[in-house]
Tab-separated table of N, CA and C in Angstrom:
chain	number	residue	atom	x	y	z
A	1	UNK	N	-9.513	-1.171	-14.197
A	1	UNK	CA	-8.465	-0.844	-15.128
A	1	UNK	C	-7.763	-2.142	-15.537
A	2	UNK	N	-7.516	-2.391	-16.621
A	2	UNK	CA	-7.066	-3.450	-17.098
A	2	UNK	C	-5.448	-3.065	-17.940
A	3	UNK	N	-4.359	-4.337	-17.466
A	3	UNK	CA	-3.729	-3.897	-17.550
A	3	UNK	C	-2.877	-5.272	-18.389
A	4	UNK	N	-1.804	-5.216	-19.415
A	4	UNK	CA	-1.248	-5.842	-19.743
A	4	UNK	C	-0.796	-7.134	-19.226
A	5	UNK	N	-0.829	-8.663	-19.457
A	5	UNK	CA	-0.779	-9.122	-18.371
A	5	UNK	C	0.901	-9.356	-17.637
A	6	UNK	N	1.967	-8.889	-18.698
A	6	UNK	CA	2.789	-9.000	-17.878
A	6	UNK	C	3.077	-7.559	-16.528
A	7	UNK	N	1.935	-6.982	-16.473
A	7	UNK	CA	1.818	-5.930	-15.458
A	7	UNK	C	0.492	-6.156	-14.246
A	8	UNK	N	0.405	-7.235	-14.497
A	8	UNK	CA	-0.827	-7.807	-13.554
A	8	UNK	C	-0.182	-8.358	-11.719
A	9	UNK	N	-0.966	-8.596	-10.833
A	9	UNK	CA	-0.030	-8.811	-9.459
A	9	UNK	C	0.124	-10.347	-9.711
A	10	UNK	N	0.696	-10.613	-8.856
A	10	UNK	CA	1.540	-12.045	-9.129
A	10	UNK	C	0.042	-12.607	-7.794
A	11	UNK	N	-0.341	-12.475	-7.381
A	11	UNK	CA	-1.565	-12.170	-6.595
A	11	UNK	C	-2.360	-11.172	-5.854
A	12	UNK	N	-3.321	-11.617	-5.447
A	12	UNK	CA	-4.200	-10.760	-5.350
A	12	UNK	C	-4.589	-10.195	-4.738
A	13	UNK	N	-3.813	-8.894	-4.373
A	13	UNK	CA	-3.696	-8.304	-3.033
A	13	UNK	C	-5.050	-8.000	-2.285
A	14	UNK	N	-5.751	-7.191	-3.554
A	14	UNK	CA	-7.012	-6.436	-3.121
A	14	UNK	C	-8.592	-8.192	-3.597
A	15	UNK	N	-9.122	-7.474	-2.975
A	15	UNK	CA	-10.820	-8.344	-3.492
A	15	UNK	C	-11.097	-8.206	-4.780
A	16	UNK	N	-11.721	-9.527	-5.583
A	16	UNK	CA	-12.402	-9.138	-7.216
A	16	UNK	C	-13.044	-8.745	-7.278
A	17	UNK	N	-13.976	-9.186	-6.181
A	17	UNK	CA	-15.357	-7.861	-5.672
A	17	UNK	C	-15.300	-7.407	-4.038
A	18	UNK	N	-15.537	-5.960	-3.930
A	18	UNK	CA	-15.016	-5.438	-2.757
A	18	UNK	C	-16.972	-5.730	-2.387
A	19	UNK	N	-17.247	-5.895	-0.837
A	19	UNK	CA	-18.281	-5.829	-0.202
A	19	UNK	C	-18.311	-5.241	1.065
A	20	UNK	N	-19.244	-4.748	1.192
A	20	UNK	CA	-20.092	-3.480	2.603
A	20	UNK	C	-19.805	-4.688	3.722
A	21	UNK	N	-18.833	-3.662	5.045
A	21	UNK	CA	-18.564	-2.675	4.969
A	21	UNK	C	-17.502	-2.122	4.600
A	22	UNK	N	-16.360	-3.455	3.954
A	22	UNK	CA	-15.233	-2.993	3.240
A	22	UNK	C	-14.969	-1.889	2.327
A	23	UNK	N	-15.852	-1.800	0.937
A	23	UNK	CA	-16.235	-0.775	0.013
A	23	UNK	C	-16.464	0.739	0.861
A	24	UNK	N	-17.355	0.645	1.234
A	24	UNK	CA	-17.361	2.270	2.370
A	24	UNK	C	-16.400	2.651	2.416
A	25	UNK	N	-15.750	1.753	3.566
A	25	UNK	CA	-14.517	1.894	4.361
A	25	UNK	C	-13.260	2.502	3.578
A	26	UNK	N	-13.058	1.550	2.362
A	26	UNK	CA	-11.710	2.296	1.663
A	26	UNK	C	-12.167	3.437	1.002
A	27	UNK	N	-13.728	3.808	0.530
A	27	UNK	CA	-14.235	5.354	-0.256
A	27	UNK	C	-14.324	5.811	0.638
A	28	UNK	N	-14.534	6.312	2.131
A	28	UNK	CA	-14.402	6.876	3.277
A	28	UNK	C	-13.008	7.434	2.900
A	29	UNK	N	-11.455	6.702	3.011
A	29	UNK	CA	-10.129	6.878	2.912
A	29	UNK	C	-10.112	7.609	1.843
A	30	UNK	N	-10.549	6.956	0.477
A	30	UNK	CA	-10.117	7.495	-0.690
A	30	UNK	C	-10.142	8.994	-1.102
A	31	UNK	N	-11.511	9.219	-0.419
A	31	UNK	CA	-12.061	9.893	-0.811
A	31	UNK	C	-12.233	11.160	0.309
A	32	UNK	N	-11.654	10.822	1.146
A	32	UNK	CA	-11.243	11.664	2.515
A	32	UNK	C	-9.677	12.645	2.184
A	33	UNK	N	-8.893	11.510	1.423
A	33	UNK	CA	-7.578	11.821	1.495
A	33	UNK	C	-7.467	12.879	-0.059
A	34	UNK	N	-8.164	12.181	-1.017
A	34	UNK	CA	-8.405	13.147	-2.225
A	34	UNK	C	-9.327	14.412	-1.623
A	35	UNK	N	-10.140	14.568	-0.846
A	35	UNK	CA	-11.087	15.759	-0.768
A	35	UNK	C	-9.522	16.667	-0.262
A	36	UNK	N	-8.797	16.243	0.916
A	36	UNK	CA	-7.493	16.899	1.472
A	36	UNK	C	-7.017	17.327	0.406
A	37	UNK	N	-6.413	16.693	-0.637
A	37	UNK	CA	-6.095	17.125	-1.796
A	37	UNK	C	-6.270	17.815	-3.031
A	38	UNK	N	-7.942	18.509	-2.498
A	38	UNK	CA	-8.461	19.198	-3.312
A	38	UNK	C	-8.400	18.284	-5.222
A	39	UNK	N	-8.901	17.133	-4.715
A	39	UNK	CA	-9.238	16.304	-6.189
A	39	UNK	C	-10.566	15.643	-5.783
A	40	UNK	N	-11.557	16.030	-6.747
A	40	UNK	CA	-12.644	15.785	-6.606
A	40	UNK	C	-12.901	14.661	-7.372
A	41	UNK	N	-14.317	13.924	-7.218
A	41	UNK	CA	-14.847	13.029	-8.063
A	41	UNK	C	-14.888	13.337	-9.791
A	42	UNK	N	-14.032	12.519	-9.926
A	42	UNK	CA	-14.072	12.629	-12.250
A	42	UNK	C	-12.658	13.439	-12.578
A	43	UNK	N	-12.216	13.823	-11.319
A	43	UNK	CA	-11.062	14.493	-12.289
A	43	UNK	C	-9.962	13.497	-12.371
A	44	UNK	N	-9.962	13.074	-13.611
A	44	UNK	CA	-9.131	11.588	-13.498
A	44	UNK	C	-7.697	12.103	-13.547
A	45	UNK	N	-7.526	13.269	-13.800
A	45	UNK	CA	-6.146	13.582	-14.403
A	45	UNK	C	-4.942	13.986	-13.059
A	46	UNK	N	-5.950	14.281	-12.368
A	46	UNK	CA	-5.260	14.748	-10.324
A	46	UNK	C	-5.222	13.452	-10.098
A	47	UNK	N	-6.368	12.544	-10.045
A	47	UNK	CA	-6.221	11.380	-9.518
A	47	UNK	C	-4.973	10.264	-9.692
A	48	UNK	N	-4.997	10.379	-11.074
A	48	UNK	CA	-3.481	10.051	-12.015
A	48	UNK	C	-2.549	10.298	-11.484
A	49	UNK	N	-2.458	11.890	-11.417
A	49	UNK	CA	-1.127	12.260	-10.614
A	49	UNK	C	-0.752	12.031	-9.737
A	50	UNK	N	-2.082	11.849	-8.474
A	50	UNK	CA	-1.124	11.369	-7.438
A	50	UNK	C	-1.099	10.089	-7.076
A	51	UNK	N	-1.685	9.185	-7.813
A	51	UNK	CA	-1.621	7.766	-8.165
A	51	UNK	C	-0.220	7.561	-8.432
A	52	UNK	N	0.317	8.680	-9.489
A	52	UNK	CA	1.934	8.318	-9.728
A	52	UNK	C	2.904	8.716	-8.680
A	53	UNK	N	2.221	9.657	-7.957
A	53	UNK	CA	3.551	9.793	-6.575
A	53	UNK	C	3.975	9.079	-6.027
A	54	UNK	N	3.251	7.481	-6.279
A	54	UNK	CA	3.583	5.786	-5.543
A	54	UNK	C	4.936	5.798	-5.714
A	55	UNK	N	4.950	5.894	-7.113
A	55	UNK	CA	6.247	5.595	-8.120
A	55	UNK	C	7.329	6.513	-8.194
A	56	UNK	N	6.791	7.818	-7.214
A	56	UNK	CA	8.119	8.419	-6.438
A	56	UNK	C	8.438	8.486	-5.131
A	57	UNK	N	7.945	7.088	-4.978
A	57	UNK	CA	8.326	6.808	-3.740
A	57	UNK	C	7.679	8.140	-2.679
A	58	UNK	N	6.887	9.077	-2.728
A	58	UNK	CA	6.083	10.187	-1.943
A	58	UNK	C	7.730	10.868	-1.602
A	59	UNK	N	8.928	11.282	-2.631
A	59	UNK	CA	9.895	11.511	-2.484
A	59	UNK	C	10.827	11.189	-1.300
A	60	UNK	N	10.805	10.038	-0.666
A	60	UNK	CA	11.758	9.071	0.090
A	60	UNK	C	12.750	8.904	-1.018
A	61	UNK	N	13.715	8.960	0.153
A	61	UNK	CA	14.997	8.666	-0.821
A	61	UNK	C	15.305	7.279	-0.572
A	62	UNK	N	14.577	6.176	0.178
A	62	UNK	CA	14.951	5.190	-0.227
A	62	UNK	C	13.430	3.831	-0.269
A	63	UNK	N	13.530	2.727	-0.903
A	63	UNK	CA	12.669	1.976	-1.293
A	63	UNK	C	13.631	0.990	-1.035
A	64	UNK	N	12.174	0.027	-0.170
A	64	UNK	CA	12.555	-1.349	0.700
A	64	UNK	C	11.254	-2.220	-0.250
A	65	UNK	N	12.160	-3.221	-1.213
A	65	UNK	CA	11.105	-3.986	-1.528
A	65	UNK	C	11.557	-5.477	-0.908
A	66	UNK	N	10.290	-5.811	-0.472
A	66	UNK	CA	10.301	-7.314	0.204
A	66	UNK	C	9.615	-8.175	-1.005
A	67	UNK	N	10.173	-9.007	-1.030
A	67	UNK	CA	9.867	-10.523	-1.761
A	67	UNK	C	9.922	-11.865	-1.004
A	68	UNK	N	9.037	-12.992	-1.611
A	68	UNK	CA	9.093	-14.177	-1.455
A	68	UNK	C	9.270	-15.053	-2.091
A	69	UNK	N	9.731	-16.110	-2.039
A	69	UNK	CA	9.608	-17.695	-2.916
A	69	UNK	C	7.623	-17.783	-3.436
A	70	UNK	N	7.806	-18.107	-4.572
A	70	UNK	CA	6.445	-18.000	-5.103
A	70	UNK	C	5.957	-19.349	-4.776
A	71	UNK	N	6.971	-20.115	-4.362
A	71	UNK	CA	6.078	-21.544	-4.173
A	71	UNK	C	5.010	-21.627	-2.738
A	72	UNK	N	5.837	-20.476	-2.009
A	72	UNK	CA	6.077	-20.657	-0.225
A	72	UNK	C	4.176	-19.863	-0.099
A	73	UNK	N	3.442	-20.338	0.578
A	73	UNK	CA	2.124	-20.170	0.663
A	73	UNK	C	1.528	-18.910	1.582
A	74	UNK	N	0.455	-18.681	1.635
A	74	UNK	CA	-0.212	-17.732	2.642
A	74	UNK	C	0.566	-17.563	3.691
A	75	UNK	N	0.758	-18.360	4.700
A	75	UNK	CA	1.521	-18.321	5.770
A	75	UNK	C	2.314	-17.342	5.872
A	76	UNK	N	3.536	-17.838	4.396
A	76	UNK	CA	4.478	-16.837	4.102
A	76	UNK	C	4.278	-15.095	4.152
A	77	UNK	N	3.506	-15.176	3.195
A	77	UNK	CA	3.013	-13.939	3.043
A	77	UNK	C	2.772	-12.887	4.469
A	78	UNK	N	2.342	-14.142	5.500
A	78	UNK	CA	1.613	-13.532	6.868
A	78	UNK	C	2.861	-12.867	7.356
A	79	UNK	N	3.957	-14.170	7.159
A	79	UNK	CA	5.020	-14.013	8.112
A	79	UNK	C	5.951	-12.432	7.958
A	80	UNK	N	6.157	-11.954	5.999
A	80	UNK	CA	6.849	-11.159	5.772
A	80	UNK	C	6.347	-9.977	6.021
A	81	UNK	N	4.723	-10.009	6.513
A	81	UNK	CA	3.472	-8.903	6.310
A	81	UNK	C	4.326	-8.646	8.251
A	82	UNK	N	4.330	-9.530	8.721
A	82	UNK	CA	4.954	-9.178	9.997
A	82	UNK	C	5.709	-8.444	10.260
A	83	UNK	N	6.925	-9.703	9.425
A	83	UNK	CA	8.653	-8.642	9.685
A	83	UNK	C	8.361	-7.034	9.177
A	84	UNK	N	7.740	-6.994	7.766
A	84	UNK	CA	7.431	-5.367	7.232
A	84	UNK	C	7.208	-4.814	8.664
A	85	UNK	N	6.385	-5.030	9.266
A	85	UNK	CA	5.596	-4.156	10.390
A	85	UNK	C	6.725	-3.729	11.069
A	86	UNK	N	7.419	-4.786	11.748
A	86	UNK	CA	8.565	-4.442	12.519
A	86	UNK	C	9.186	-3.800	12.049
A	87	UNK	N	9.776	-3.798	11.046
A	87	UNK	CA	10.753	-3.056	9.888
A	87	UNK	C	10.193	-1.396	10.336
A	88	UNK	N	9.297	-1.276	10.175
A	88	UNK	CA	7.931	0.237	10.022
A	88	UNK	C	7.938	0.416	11.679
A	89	UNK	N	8.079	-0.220	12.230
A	89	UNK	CA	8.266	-0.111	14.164
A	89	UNK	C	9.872	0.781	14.132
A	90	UNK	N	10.870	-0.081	13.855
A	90	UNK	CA	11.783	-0.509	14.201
A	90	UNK	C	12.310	0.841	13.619
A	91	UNK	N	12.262	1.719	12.155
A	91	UNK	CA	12.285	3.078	11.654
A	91	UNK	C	11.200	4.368	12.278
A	92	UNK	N	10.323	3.666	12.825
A	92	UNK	CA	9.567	4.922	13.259
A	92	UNK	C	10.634	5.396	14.909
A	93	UNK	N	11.166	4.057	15.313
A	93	UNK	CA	11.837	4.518	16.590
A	93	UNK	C	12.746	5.248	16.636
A	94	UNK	N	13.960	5.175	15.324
A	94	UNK	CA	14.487	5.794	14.762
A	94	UNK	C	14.775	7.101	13.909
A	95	UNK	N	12.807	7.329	14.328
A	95	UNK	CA	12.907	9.026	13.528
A	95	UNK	C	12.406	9.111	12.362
A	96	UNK	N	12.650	7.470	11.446
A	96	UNK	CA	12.531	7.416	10.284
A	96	UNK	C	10.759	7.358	10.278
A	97	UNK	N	10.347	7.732	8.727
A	97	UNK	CA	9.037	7.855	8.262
A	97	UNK	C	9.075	6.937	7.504
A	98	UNK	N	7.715	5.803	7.426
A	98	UNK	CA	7.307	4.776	6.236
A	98	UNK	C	6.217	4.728	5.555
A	99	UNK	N	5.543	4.113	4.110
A	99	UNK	CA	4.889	4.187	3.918
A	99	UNK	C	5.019	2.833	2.892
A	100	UNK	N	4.051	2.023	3.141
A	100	UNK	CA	3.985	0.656	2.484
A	100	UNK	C	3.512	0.664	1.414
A	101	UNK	N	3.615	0.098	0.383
A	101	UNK	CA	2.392	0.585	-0.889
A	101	UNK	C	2.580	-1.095	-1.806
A	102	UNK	N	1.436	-0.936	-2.285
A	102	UNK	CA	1.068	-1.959	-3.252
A	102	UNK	C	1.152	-2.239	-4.539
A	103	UNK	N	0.865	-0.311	-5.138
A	103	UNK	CA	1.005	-0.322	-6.055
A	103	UNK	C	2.364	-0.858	-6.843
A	104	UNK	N	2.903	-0.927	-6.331
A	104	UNK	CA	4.447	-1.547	-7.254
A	104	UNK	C	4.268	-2.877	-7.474
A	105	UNK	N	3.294	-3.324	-7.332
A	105	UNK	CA	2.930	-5.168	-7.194
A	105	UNK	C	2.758	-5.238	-8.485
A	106	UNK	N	2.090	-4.266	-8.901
A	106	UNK	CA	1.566	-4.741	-10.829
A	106	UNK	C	2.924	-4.427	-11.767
A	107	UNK	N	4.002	-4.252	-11.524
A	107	UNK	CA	4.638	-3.717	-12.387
A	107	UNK	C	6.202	-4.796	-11.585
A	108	UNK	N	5.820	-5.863	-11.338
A	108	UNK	CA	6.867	-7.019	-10.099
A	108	UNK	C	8.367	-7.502	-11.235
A	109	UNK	N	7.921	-7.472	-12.555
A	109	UNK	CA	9.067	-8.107	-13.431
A	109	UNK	C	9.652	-6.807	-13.929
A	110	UNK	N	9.667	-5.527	-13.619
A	110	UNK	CA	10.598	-4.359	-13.927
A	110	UNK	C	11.514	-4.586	-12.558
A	111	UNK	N	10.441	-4.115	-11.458
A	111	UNK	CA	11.132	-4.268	-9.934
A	111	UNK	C	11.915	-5.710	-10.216
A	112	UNK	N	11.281	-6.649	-10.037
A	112	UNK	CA	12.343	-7.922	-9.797
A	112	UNK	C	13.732	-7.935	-11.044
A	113	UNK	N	13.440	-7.656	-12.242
A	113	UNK	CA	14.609	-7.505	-13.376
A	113	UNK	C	15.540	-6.737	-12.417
A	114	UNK	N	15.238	-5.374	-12.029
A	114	UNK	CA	16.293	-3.936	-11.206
A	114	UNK	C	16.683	-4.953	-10.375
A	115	UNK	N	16.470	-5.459	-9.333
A	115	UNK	CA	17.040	-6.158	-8.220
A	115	UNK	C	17.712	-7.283	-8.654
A	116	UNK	N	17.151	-8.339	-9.810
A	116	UNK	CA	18.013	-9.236	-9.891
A	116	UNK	C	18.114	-9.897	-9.380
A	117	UNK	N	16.744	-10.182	-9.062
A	117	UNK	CA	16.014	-11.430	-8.198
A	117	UNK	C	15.535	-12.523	-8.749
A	118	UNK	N	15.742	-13.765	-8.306
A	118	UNK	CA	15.677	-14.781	-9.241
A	118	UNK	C	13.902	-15.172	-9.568
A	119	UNK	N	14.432	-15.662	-10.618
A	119	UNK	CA	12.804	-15.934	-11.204
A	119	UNK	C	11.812	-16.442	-10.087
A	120	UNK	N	12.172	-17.479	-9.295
A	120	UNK	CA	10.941	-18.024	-8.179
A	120	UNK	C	10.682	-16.742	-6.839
A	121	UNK	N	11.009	-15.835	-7.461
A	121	UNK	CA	10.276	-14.550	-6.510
A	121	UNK	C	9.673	-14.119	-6.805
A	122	UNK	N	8.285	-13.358	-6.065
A	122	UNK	CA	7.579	-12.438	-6.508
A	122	UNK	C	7.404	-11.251	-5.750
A	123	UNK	N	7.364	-9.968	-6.062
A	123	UNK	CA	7.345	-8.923	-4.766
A	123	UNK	C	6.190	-8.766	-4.153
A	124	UNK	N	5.851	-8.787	-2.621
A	124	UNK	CA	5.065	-8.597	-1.789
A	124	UNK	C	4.747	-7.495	-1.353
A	125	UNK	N	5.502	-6.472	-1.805
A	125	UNK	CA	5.464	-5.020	-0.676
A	125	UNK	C	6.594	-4.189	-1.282
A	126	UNK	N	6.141	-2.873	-1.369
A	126	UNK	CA	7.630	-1.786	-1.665
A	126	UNK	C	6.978	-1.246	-0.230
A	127	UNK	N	8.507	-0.516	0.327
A	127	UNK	CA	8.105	0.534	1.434
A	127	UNK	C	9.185	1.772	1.343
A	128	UNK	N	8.762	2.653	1.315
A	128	UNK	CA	8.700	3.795	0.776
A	128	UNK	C	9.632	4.637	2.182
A	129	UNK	N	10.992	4.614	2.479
A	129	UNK	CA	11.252	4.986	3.891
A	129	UNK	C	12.405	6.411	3.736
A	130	UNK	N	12.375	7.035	4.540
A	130	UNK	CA	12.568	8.097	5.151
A	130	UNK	C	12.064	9.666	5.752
A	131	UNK	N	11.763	10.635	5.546
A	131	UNK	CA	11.403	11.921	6.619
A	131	UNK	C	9.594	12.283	6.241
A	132	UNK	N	9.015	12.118	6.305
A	132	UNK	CA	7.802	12.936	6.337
A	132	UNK	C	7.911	14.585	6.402
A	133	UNK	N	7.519	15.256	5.586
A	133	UNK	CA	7.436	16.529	5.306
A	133	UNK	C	6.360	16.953	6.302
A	134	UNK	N	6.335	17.383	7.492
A	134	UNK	CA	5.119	17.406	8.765
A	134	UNK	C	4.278	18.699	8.156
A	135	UNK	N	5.091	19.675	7.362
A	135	UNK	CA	4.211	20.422	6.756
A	135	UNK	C	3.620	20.683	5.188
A	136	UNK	N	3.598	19.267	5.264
A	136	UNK	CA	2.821	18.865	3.687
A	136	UNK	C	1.300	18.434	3.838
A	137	UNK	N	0.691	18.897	3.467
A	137	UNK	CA	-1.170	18.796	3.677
A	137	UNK	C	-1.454	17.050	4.089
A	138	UNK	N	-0.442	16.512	3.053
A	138	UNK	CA	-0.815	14.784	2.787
A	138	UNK	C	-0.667	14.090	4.043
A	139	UNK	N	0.772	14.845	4.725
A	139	UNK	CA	0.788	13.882	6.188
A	139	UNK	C	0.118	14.514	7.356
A	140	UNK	N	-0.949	15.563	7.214
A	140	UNK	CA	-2.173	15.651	8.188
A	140	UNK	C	-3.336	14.375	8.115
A	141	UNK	N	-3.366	13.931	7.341
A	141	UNK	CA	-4.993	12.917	6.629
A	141	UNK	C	-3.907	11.965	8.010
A	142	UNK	N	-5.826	11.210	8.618
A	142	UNK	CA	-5.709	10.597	9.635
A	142	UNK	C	-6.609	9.830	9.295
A	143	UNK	N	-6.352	8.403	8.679
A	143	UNK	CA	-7.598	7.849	8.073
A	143	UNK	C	-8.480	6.900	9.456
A	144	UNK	N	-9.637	7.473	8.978
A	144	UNK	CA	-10.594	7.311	9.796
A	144	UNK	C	-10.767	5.449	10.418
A	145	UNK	N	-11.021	5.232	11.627
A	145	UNK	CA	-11.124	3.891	11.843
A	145	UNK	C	-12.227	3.636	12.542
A	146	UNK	N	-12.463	2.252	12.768
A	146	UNK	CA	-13.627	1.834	13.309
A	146	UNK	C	-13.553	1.322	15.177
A	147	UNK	N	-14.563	1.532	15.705
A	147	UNK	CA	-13.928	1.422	17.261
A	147	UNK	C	-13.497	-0.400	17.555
A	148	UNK	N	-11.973	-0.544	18.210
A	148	UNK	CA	-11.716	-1.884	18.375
A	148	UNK	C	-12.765	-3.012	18.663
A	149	UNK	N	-13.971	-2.684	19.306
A	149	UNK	CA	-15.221	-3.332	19.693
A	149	UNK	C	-16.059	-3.969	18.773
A	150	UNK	N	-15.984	-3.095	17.475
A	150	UNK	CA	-17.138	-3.901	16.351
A	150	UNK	C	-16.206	-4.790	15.591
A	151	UNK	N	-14.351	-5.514	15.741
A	151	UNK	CA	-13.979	-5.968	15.402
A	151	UNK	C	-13.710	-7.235	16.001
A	152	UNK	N	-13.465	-7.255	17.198
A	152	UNK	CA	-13.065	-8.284	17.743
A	152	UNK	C	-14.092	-8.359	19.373
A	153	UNK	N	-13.987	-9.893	19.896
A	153	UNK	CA	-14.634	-10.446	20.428
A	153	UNK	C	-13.439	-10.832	21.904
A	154	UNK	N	-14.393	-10.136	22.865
A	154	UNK	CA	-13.228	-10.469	24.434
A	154	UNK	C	-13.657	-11.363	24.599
A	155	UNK	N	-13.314	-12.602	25.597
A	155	UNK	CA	-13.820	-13.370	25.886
A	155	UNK	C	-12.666	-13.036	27.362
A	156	UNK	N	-14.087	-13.714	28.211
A	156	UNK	CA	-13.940	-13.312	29.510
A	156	UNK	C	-13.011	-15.087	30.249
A	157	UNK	N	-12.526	-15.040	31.450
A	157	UNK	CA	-12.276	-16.672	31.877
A	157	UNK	C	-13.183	-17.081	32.531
């Protein structure tokens, strides 16, 4: 999908080309969480829709967007990808429900104009925080993972 470029990400969250076993992996999710949703392959118009529920925040009444200095490098990025986590720790202990999303990345100079954030920022992350509806179909989906073993390497002393 191609998109205007002042609606483009300030970088690049996702791959230009996704590769096996990455590709699977997120149509496994995608397509796990749409089957839950009773939206099948081609119906672009469900897909749409709940593509736009990003942008209601999955009805949270409140939105945590994190930003950085655009000069400040990868690192950065690692570091705020952190604090988020904690942030998402630190509310789940609390009762509270989160949900991180990306999609608000392409659309960073509406978000950054609302906030009134100075030009050398760019947004990294919206998070989407408060109650989970436990009896809404969407927060059953348990996206599928791979066993810790085919990822990482023990090393013994």
């Amino acid at each position: 999908m191609t998109r205007p470029s002042q609606y483009q990400e300030t970088f690049a969250y996702y791959p230009e080309t996704w590769i096996s076993p990455f590709i699977e992996r997120r149509r496994e999710n995608g397509w796990g969480l749409y089957g839950l949703l009773n939206i099948q392959k081609g119906e672009k118009e469900k897909i749409a829709r709940q593509q736009l529920r990003n942008f209601q925040l999955f009805d949270a009444p409140v939105a945590l967007y994190f930003t950085v200095n655009k000069v400040m490098g990868i690192g950065a990025k690692m570091d705020i990808s952190m604090m988020i986590q904690n942030v998402m720790i630190a509310a789940k202990a609390r009762s509270l429900d989160t949900c991180p999303q990306a999609a608000w990345n392409h659309f960073h100079p509406i978000v950054l104009d609302v906030l009134n954030a100075p030009e050398d920022e760019e947004l990294v992350c919206t998070v989407a925080l408060g109650y989970a509806d436990p009896d809404d179909i969407i927060n059953t989906f348990i996206t599928p993972r791979i066993a810790v073993e085919e990822f990482t390497v023990f090393l013994d002393k």
